[in-house]
């Protein structure tokens, strides 16, 4: 878990190799570059963790920055659709739970921005990339939350998909990302349970409540399947990042495998709740030992990614406004740190 610094066997040799190599931010000569490649590959082959001070191939660093930043952005943008229902939660208990969940998402964003900063990029730069559309966030958060049941559907389906995708990231080859994911996943499990429980309750309520629950599931099911990313196996595979990211131990499964696992996990849960998943092609395939399911509308996914989803503009507009209105908090925090540093100098003199 704690990377090659703490490995038991030949960790001494590895540390020696590392100590001979320049740190990540020092220039590399040709001999160092060759040694680095061997050393990095050796760590990856041994399923060891890469740590922030390790020299690493630039493409590996950039891939992680892209993925971790997109993940962090998704967490903080993901607060918006659910935050929309805090003032209208149907009871004090539901309100308290939802507030705790939305705060958890903010916390996940903070762990992930901090973890991404260990790769030598600033949080300011990452937020700027989000605000100017140079970096993505998850497609799922461009859909609206029209009723209270949507909060249940997000918890059950969106957080359920998130767990399926993120549990393997606890074994990601980059140490800080892997460690951040351990806590994130624990919290996501609670989120999924609360969503399940909201829908379970609605499905046992009045006819109108049952219809509201079914309508929410109808709208969130397909976008949840899109969360795993475009097809990356078989004939439908698009040219993406999966093969390289799996070779580097960043991703542990293909998008398609995780999507299938998610469908297999969710169908029995839907049966227990008593809701129907909106896919006429969904059926158990005993030969494959998996559920078959219908075709995802990848044209819709592309449209949403290109900015043409129902809420893209509103999400970014809201985020930029919140960032601008929070400028005084960042200034005050910086002033406080500067003051503390001055006091420390005076105290030491
Ligand atoms: N939405 O080659 P691929 C949460 C992009 S947070 C938007 O498969 P990769 C939660 C992809 O970036 C959920 N874009 O890429 C929060 C790439 O474009 P670029 C977020 C997507 O990176 C609050 C292109 O499509 N979770 O659950 O190997 C409340 C080709 O894709 C999406 C994470 O970020 C998408 N759905 O795999 C509740 C987890 N899918 O960058 C819940 C960490 C693909 O080349 N990230 N794209 O322009 C990952 O696991 C991977 O980055 C992905 C994509 C599986 C998402």
Short mmCIF file of C-alpha atoms and ligand atoms in Angstrom, two decimals:
data_model
loop_
_atom_site.label_atom_id
_atom_site.label_comp_id
_atom_site.label_asym_id
_atom_site.label_seq_id
_atom_site.Cartn_x
_atom_site.Cartn_y
_atom_site.Cartn_z
CA UNK A 1 0.00 0.00 0.00
CA UNK A 2 2.69 2.50 0.91
CA UNK A 3 4.73 2.01 -2.21
CA UNK A 4 8.22 0.97 -2.99
CA UNK A 5 9.61 2.94 -0.01
CA UNK A 6 8.26 0.30 2.34
CA UNK A 7 8.36 -2.92 0.34
CA UNK A 8 9.77 -5.97 2.12
CA UNK A 9 11.96 -8.00 -0.32
CA UNK A 10 14.35 -6.27 -2.59
CA UNK A 11 13.21 -2.82 -1.54
CA UNK A 12 16.79 -1.96 -0.58
CA UNK A 13 17.97 -2.39 -4.18
CA UNK A 14 15.06 -0.38 -5.44
CA UNK A 15 15.75 2.45 -3.06
CA UNK A 16 19.40 2.40 -4.08
CA UNK A 17 18.43 2.64 -7.74
CA UNK A 18 16.10 5.45 -6.95
CA UNK A 19 18.67 7.31 -4.92
CA UNK A 20 21.05 7.22 -7.85
CA UNK A 21 18.41 8.73 -10.14
CA UNK A 22 17.52 12.40 -10.23
CA UNK A 23 14.26 13.39 -8.59
CA UNK A 24 11.23 14.04 -10.76
CA UNK A 25 11.87 17.77 -11.10
CA UNK A 26 15.59 17.49 -11.95
CA UNK A 27 16.84 17.33 -15.56
CA UNK A 28 17.70 13.89 -16.96
CA UNK A 29 20.77 13.05 -19.06
CA UNK A 30 20.62 10.14 -21.55
CA UNK A 31 22.07 7.57 -19.12
CA UNK A 32 19.68 8.64 -16.37
CA UNK A 33 16.76 8.51 -18.79
CA UNK A 34 17.60 4.89 -19.72
CA UNK A 35 18.06 3.93 -16.06
CA UNK A 36 14.77 5.60 -15.22
CA UNK A 37 12.89 3.68 -17.87
CA UNK A 38 14.23 0.39 -16.54
CA UNK A 39 13.55 1.37 -12.95
CA UNK A 40 10.02 2.59 -13.65
CA UNK A 41 9.17 -0.55 -15.64
CA UNK A 42 10.62 -2.71 -12.89
CA UNK A 43 8.40 -1.06 -10.29
CA UNK A 44 5.31 -1.39 -12.48
CA UNK A 45 6.08 -5.04 -13.30
CA UNK A 46 6.49 -5.79 -9.59
CA UNK A 47 3.14 -4.05 -8.92
CA UNK A 48 4.84 -1.54 -6.65
CA UNK A 49 3.60 2.02 -6.19
CA UNK A 50 5.13 5.05 -7.87
CA UNK A 51 5.55 7.85 -5.34
CA UNK A 52 5.57 11.64 -5.96
CA UNK A 53 9.31 12.14 -5.73
CA UNK A 54 10.03 9.33 -8.21
CA UNK A 55 11.12 10.27 -11.68
CA UNK A 56 8.43 9.01 -14.05
CA UNK A 57 7.78 9.11 -17.79
CA UNK A 58 6.16 12.39 -18.74
CA UNK A 59 3.26 10.61 -20.47
CA UNK A 60 2.51 8.69 -17.25
CA UNK A 61 2.48 11.95 -15.27
CA UNK A 62 0.22 13.68 -17.80
CA UNK A 63 -2.20 10.73 -17.92
CA UNK A 64 -2.55 10.81 -14.15
CA UNK A 65 -3.03 14.57 -14.05
CA UNK A 66 -5.78 14.26 -16.69
CA UNK A 67 -7.54 11.41 -14.96
CA UNK A 68 -7.21 12.60 -11.36
CA UNK A 69 -8.22 16.15 -12.27
CA UNK A 70 -11.24 14.89 -14.20
CA UNK A 71 -12.13 12.81 -11.18
CA UNK A 72 -11.72 15.76 -8.76
CA UNK A 73 -13.78 18.02 -11.04
CA UNK A 74 -16.52 15.37 -11.16
CA UNK A 75 -16.69 15.28 -7.37
CA UNK A 76 -17.18 19.01 -6.97
CA UNK A 77 -19.49 19.43 -9.98
CA UNK A 78 -21.38 16.37 -8.68
CA UNK A 79 -22.33 18.42 -5.60
CA UNK A 80 -24.63 20.58 -7.73
CA UNK A 81 -27.39 18.19 -8.84
CA UNK A 82 -27.75 16.84 -5.31
CA UNK A 83 -27.24 20.17 -3.55
CA UNK A 84 -30.28 21.29 -5.54
CA UNK A 85 -32.45 19.14 -3.23
CA UNK A 86 -31.02 20.04 0.20
CA UNK A 87 -33.63 22.73 0.82
CA UNK A 88 -36.43 20.47 -0.40
CA UNK A 89 -35.52 17.15 1.25
CA UNK A 90 -38.75 15.60 2.55
CA UNK A 91 -37.69 15.36 6.23
CA UNK A 92 -35.04 16.62 8.63
CA UNK A 93 -33.42 13.16 8.60
CA UNK A 94 -33.23 13.12 4.80
CA UNK A 95 -31.85 16.66 4.79
CA UNK A 96 -29.10 15.82 7.30
CA UNK A 97 -28.10 12.72 5.34
CA UNK A 98 -28.03 14.59 2.04
CA UNK A 99 -25.97 17.42 3.50
CA UNK A 100 -23.45 14.89 4.82
CA UNK A 101 -23.25 13.24 1.42
CA UNK A 102 -22.74 16.49 -0.47
CA UNK A 103 -20.02 17.47 2.03
CA UNK A 104 -18.36 14.10 1.43
CA UNK A 105 -18.21 14.92 -2.30
CA UNK A 106 -16.45 18.20 -1.51
CA UNK A 107 -14.00 16.24 0.63
CA UNK A 108 -13.34 13.79 -2.20
CA UNK A 109 -12.59 16.72 -4.48
CA UNK A 110 -10.11 18.04 -1.93
CA UNK A 111 -8.26 14.71 -1.50
CA UNK A 112 -8.07 14.31 -5.26
CA UNK A 113 -6.86 17.85 -6.00
CA UNK A 114 -4.23 17.41 -3.28
CA UNK A 115 -3.18 14.06 -4.75
CA UNK A 116 -2.99 15.61 -8.24
CA UNK A 117 -0.84 18.46 -6.89
CA UNK A 118 1.82 15.89 -5.95
CA UNK A 119 2.40 15.56 -9.72
CA UNK A 120 3.63 19.12 -9.94
CA UNK A 121 0.50 20.94 -11.09
CA UNK A 122 -1.24 23.61 -9.02
CA UNK A 123 -4.84 23.53 -7.90
CA UNK A 124 -5.30 26.98 -9.42
CA UNK A 125 -4.24 25.63 -12.80
CA UNK A 126 -6.53 22.60 -12.52
CA UNK A 127 -9.54 24.71 -11.59
CA UNK A 128 -8.74 27.05 -14.45
CA UNK A 129 -8.74 24.09 -16.85
CA UNK A 130 -12.19 23.09 -15.54
CA UNK A 131 -13.61 26.61 -15.73
CA UNK A 132 -12.38 27.16 -19.28
CA UNK A 133 -13.54 23.76 -20.56
CA UNK A 134 -10.00 22.44 -21.13
CA UNK A 135 -10.65 19.52 -18.80
CA UNK A 136 -13.71 17.33 -18.56
CA UNK A 137 -15.82 16.15 -15.67
CA UNK A 138 -18.08 13.10 -15.65
CA UNK A 139 -20.83 13.20 -18.28
CA UNK A 140 -23.38 12.11 -15.67
CA UNK A 141 -23.51 15.47 -13.93
CA UNK A 142 -24.90 17.22 -16.98
CA UNK A 143 -28.33 15.71 -16.33
CA UNK A 144 -30.93 17.47 -14.15
CA UNK A 145 -32.39 16.31 -10.83
CA UNK A 146 -36.09 16.84 -11.46
CA UNK A 147 -37.62 15.11 -8.42
CA UNK A 148 -36.64 13.87 -4.97
CA UNK A 149 -36.40 10.35 -6.40
CA UNK A 150 -33.46 11.54 -8.51
CA UNK A 151 -31.46 11.88 -5.29
CA UNK A 152 -32.17 8.19 -4.65
CA UNK A 153 -31.29 7.24 -8.23
CA UNK A 154 -28.00 9.15 -8.07
CA UNK A 155 -27.04 7.44 -4.82
CA UNK A 156 -27.99 3.97 -5.97
CA UNK A 157 -26.91 4.07 -9.61
CA UNK A 158 -24.34 6.86 -9.94
CA UNK A 159 -22.54 6.10 -6.69
CA UNK A 160 -22.95 2.39 -7.43
CA UNK A 161 -21.20 2.89 -10.78
CA UNK A 162 -18.61 5.07 -9.08
CA UNK A 163 -17.77 2.31 -6.57
CA UNK A 164 -17.46 -0.29 -9.33
CA UNK A 165 -15.05 1.99 -11.18
CA UNK A 166 -13.14 3.24 -8.14
CA UNK A 167 -12.52 0.15 -6.01
CA UNK A 168 -9.90 -1.06 -8.54
CA UNK A 169 -8.32 2.41 -8.37
CA UNK A 170 -7.38 1.64 -4.74
CA UNK A 171 -4.70 -0.53 -6.44
CA UNK A 172 -3.68 2.15 -8.95
CA UNK A 173 0.10 2.28 -9.49
CA UNK A 174 0.33 5.91 -8.36
CA UNK A 175 0.51 5.82 -4.54
CA UNK A 176 -1.26 9.10 -3.63
CA UNK A 177 -4.21 8.34 -5.94
CA UNK A 178 -4.53 4.77 -4.66
CA UNK A 179 -4.49 5.88 -1.03
CA UNK A 180 -7.02 8.68 -1.61
CA UNK A 181 -9.36 6.15 -3.21
CA UNK A 182 -9.48 3.93 -0.12
CA UNK A 183 -11.33 6.54 1.89
CA UNK A 184 -13.38 7.75 -1.06
CA UNK A 185 -14.67 4.22 -1.64
CA UNK A 186 -15.68 3.75 1.99
CA UNK A 187 -17.76 6.91 1.78
CA UNK A 188 -19.22 5.95 -1.60
CA UNK A 189 -20.56 2.74 -0.08
CA UNK A 190 -22.58 4.75 2.41
CA UNK A 191 -23.80 6.96 -0.44
CA UNK A 192 -24.97 4.00 -2.43
CA UNK A 193 -26.86 2.56 0.53
CA UNK A 194 -28.63 5.86 1.19
CA UNK A 195 -29.76 6.03 -2.46
CA UNK A 196 -30.96 2.45 -2.35
CA UNK A 197 -32.91 3.18 0.83
CA UNK A 198 -34.59 6.28 -0.65
CA UNK A 199 -35.80 4.29 -3.66
CA UNK A 200 -36.75 1.30 -1.50
CA UNK A 201 -38.96 3.61 0.60
CA UNK A 202 -40.54 5.33 -2.42
CA UNK A 203 -41.18 1.98 -4.09
CA UNK A 204 -43.21 1.00 -1.01
CA UNK A 205 -45.07 4.32 -0.89
CA UNK A 206 -48.09 5.70 -2.71
CA UNK A 207 -48.67 5.08 -6.39
CA UNK A 208 -47.36 8.55 -7.18
CA UNK A 209 -44.17 7.85 -5.21
CA UNK A 210 -43.68 4.54 -7.00
CA UNK A 211 -44.07 6.29 -10.35
CA UNK A 212 -41.62 8.98 -9.32
CA UNK A 213 -39.04 6.32 -8.36
CA UNK A 214 -39.51 4.46 -11.65
CA UNK A 215 -39.27 7.68 -13.67
CA UNK A 216 -35.97 8.57 -11.96
CA UNK A 217 -34.52 5.14 -12.68
CA UNK A 218 -35.69 5.40 -16.31
CA UNK A 219 -33.77 8.66 -16.72
CA UNK A 220 -30.56 7.74 -14.81
CA UNK A 221 -29.97 4.16 -15.96
CA UNK A 222 -28.41 4.80 -19.37
CA UNK A 223 -26.32 7.81 -18.33
CA UNK A 224 -24.97 5.63 -15.47
CA UNK A 225 -23.76 3.05 -17.98
CA UNK A 226 -22.03 5.85 -19.91
CA UNK A 227 -20.05 6.82 -16.81
CA UNK A 228 -17.66 3.90 -17.44
CA UNK A 229 -16.47 5.53 -20.65
CA UNK A 230 -16.68 4.50 -24.31
CA UNK A 231 -16.34 0.86 -25.45
CA UNK A 232 -12.73 -0.27 -25.23
CA UNK A 233 -12.89 -4.00 -26.03
CA UNK A 234 -14.02 -6.01 -29.05
CA UNK A 235 -15.15 -4.61 -32.37
CA UNK A 236 -16.85 -1.55 -30.95
CA UNK A 237 -13.66 -0.41 -29.20
CA UNK A 238 -12.75 3.21 -29.81
CA UNK A 239 -9.20 4.44 -29.65
CA UNK A 240 -8.83 5.55 -26.06
CA UNK A 241 -6.48 5.44 -23.12
CA UNK A 242 -7.34 2.03 -21.65
CA UNK A 243 -4.55 -0.14 -23.12
CA UNK A 244 -1.77 2.22 -22.05
CA UNK A 245 -3.34 2.94 -18.66
CA UNK A 246 -3.71 -0.80 -17.96
CA UNK A 247 -0.09 -1.41 -18.98
CA UNK A 248 0.92 1.25 -16.44
CA UNK A 249 -1.28 -0.25 -13.71
CA UNK A 250 -3.43 2.88 -13.52
CA UNK A 251 -6.61 1.22 -14.75
CA UNK A 252 -7.04 -2.41 -13.68
CA UNK A 253 -10.07 -3.29 -15.83
CA UNK A 254 -11.44 -2.15 -19.16
CA UNK A 255 -14.43 0.21 -19.27
CA UNK A 256 -16.52 -2.62 -20.77
CA UNK A 257 -15.64 -5.12 -18.04
CA UNK A 258 -16.59 -2.68 -15.30
CA UNK A 259 -19.83 -1.78 -17.09
CA UNK A 260 -20.72 -5.48 -17.27
CA UNK A 261 -19.91 -5.99 -13.58
CA UNK A 262 -22.12 -3.03 -12.75
CA UNK A 263 -25.06 -4.41 -14.74
CA UNK A 264 -24.60 -7.84 -13.12
CA UNK A 265 -24.57 -6.28 -9.64
CA UNK A 266 -27.49 -3.92 -10.23
CA UNK A 267 -30.13 -6.13 -11.87
CA UNK A 268 -30.78 -8.25 -8.73
CA UNK A 269 -30.87 -5.07 -6.62
CA UNK A 270 -33.52 -3.56 -8.95
CA UNK A 271 -35.55 -6.75 -8.57
CA UNK A 272 -35.35 -6.47 -4.78
CA UNK A 273 -36.46 -2.84 -4.80
CA UNK A 274 -39.23 -3.67 -7.26
CA UNK A 275 -38.22 -1.26 -10.02
CA UNK A 276 -37.69 -2.03 -13.70
CA UNK A 277 -34.48 -1.15 -15.50
CA UNK A 278 -35.47 0.52 -18.80
CA UNK A 279 -33.86 -1.94 -21.18
CA UNK A 280 -35.99 -4.48 -23.10
CA UNK A 281 -32.83 -6.40 -24.06
CA UNK A 282 -31.74 -7.00 -20.49
CA UNK A 283 -31.69 -10.73 -19.76
CA UNK A 284 -29.52 -13.34 -18.06
CA UNK A 285 -27.24 -15.19 -20.45
CA UNK A 286 -26.37 -18.55 -18.85
CA UNK A 287 -23.66 -19.25 -21.44
CA UNK A 288 -21.78 -16.07 -20.67
CA UNK A 289 -22.69 -16.12 -16.99
CA UNK A 290 -23.63 -12.42 -17.30
CA UNK A 291 -26.61 -10.25 -18.13
CA UNK A 292 -26.89 -9.21 -21.77
CA UNK A 293 -27.96 -5.61 -22.15
CA UNK A 294 -28.99 -3.24 -24.93
CA UNK A 295 -26.88 -0.76 -26.89
CA UNK A 296 -25.79 2.40 -25.11
CA UNK A 297 -26.49 5.58 -27.09
CA UNK A 298 -22.89 6.69 -27.64
CA UNK A 299 -24.05 9.56 -29.85
CA UNK A 300 -25.78 11.03 -26.80
CA UNK A 301 -22.59 10.53 -24.75
CA UNK A 302 -20.56 12.42 -27.36
CA UNK A 303 -23.13 15.21 -27.47
CA UNK A 304 -22.99 15.62 -23.70
CA UNK A 305 -19.18 15.57 -23.72
CA UNK A 306 -19.05 18.22 -26.40
CA UNK A 307 -21.05 20.56 -24.15
CA UNK A 308 -24.55 19.93 -25.45
CA UNK A 309 -26.06 18.09 -22.47
CA UNK A 310 -29.11 19.42 -20.63
CA UNK A 311 -27.11 21.16 -17.88
CA UNK A 312 -23.52 21.68 -19.14
CA UNK A 313 -23.71 25.48 -19.31
CA UNK A 314 -25.50 25.82 -15.97
CA UNK A 315 -22.98 23.59 -14.16
CA UNK A 316 -19.94 25.56 -15.30
CA UNK A 317 -21.62 28.91 -14.85
CA UNK A 318 -22.52 28.00 -11.26
CA UNK A 319 -19.01 26.66 -10.54
CA UNK A 320 -17.28 29.78 -11.88
CA UNK A 321 -19.59 32.03 -9.89
CA UNK A 322 -18.97 30.04 -6.69
CA UNK A 323 -15.22 30.26 -7.32
CA UNK A 324 -15.33 34.02 -7.82
CA UNK A 325 -17.53 34.55 -4.78
CA UNK A 326 -15.10 32.47 -2.73
CA UNK A 327 -12.09 34.64 -3.61
CA UNK A 328 -12.21 36.40 -0.23
CA UNK A 329 -11.97 33.04 1.58
CA UNK A 330 -8.81 32.11 -0.31
CA UNK A 331 -7.35 35.57 0.35
CA UNK A 332 -8.14 35.31 4.06
CA UNK A 333 -6.62 31.82 4.28
CA UNK A 334 -3.45 33.00 2.54
CA UNK A 335 -3.23 36.06 4.79
CA UNK A 336 -3.55 33.79 7.82
CA UNK A 337 -0.77 31.49 6.60
CA UNK A 338 1.49 34.49 5.91
CA UNK A 339 0.80 35.85 9.39
CA UNK A 340 1.59 32.50 11.02
CA UNK A 341 4.85 32.30 9.03
CA UNK A 342 5.82 35.84 10.16
CA UNK A 343 5.12 34.92 13.75
CA UNK A 344 7.23 31.79 13.44
CA UNK A 345 10.17 33.88 12.16
CA UNK A 346 9.79 36.41 14.97
CA UNK A 347 9.48 33.57 17.49
CA UNK A 348 12.64 31.89 16.20
CA UNK A 349 14.71 35.14 16.30
N1 LIG B 1 -17.48 11.49 -18.70
O1 LIG B 1 -10.15 6.21 -23.10
P1 LIG B 1 -11.18 6.54 -22.11
C1 LIG B 1 -18.53 10.21 -9.02
C2 LIG B 1 -13.50 10.65 -21.77
S1 LIG B 1 -17.21 10.91 -9.75
C3 LIG B 1 -16.68 12.38 -19.31
O2 LIG B 1 -11.99 5.44 -21.53
P2 LIG B 1 -9.93 6.97 -19.55
C4 LIG B 1 -19.39 10.94 -8.11
C5 LIG B 1 -12.08 10.47 -21.31
O3 LIG B 1 -11.69 11.45 -20.38
C6 LIG B 1 -17.15 10.06 -11.32
N2 LIG B 1 -15.62 12.02 -20.08
O4 LIG B 1 -10.52 7.44 -20.95
C7 LIG B 1 -19.10 12.22 -7.75
C8 LIG B 1 -11.33 10.55 -22.63
O5 LIG B 1 -11.27 11.91 -23.05
P3 LIG B 1 -9.87 12.76 -23.08
C9 LIG B 1 -15.87 10.30 -12.01
C10 LIG B 1 -15.39 10.71 -20.20
O6 LIG B 1 -9.52 8.16 -18.80
C11 LIG B 1 -20.01 12.95 -6.95
C12 LIG B 1 -12.28 9.89 -23.59
O7 LIG B 1 -13.58 10.00 -23.03
N3 LIG B 1 -15.01 9.17 -11.83
O8 LIG B 1 -18.78 9.14 -9.37
O9 LIG B 1 -8.93 5.90 -19.73
C13 LIG B 1 -21.20 12.35 -6.57
C14 LIG B 1 -11.94 8.43 -23.86
O10 LIG B 1 -12.21 7.62 -22.70
C15 LIG B 1 -16.17 9.74 -19.57
C16 LIG B 1 -13.74 9.20 -12.26
O11 LIG B 1 -13.30 10.18 -12.81
C17 LIG B 1 -17.26 10.17 -18.80
N4 LIG B 1 -18.09 9.32 -18.19
O12 LIG B 1 -11.21 6.30 -18.81
C18 LIG B 1 -21.47 11.05 -6.93
C19 LIG B 1 -12.94 7.95 -11.98
N5 LIG B 1 -15.69 8.53 -19.89
O13 LIG B 1 -9.51 12.96 -21.61
C20 LIG B 1 -20.58 10.32 -7.72
C21 LIG B 1 -11.55 8.02 -12.52
C22 LIG B 1 -14.65 8.73 -20.71
O14 LIG B 1 -8.86 11.93 -23.81
N6 LIG B 1 -11.52 8.02 -13.95
N7 LIG B 1 -14.47 10.05 -20.90
O15 LIG B 1 -10.24 14.06 -23.75
C23 LIG B 1 -11.59 6.89 -14.69
O16 LIG B 1 -11.75 5.79 -14.19
C24 LIG B 1 -11.39 7.03 -16.17
O17 LIG B 1 -10.86 8.32 -16.42
C25 LIG B 1 -12.68 6.82 -17.00
C26 LIG B 1 -12.33 7.09 -18.47
C27 LIG B 1 -13.15 5.38 -16.88
C28 LIG B 1 -13.79 7.78 -16.58
#
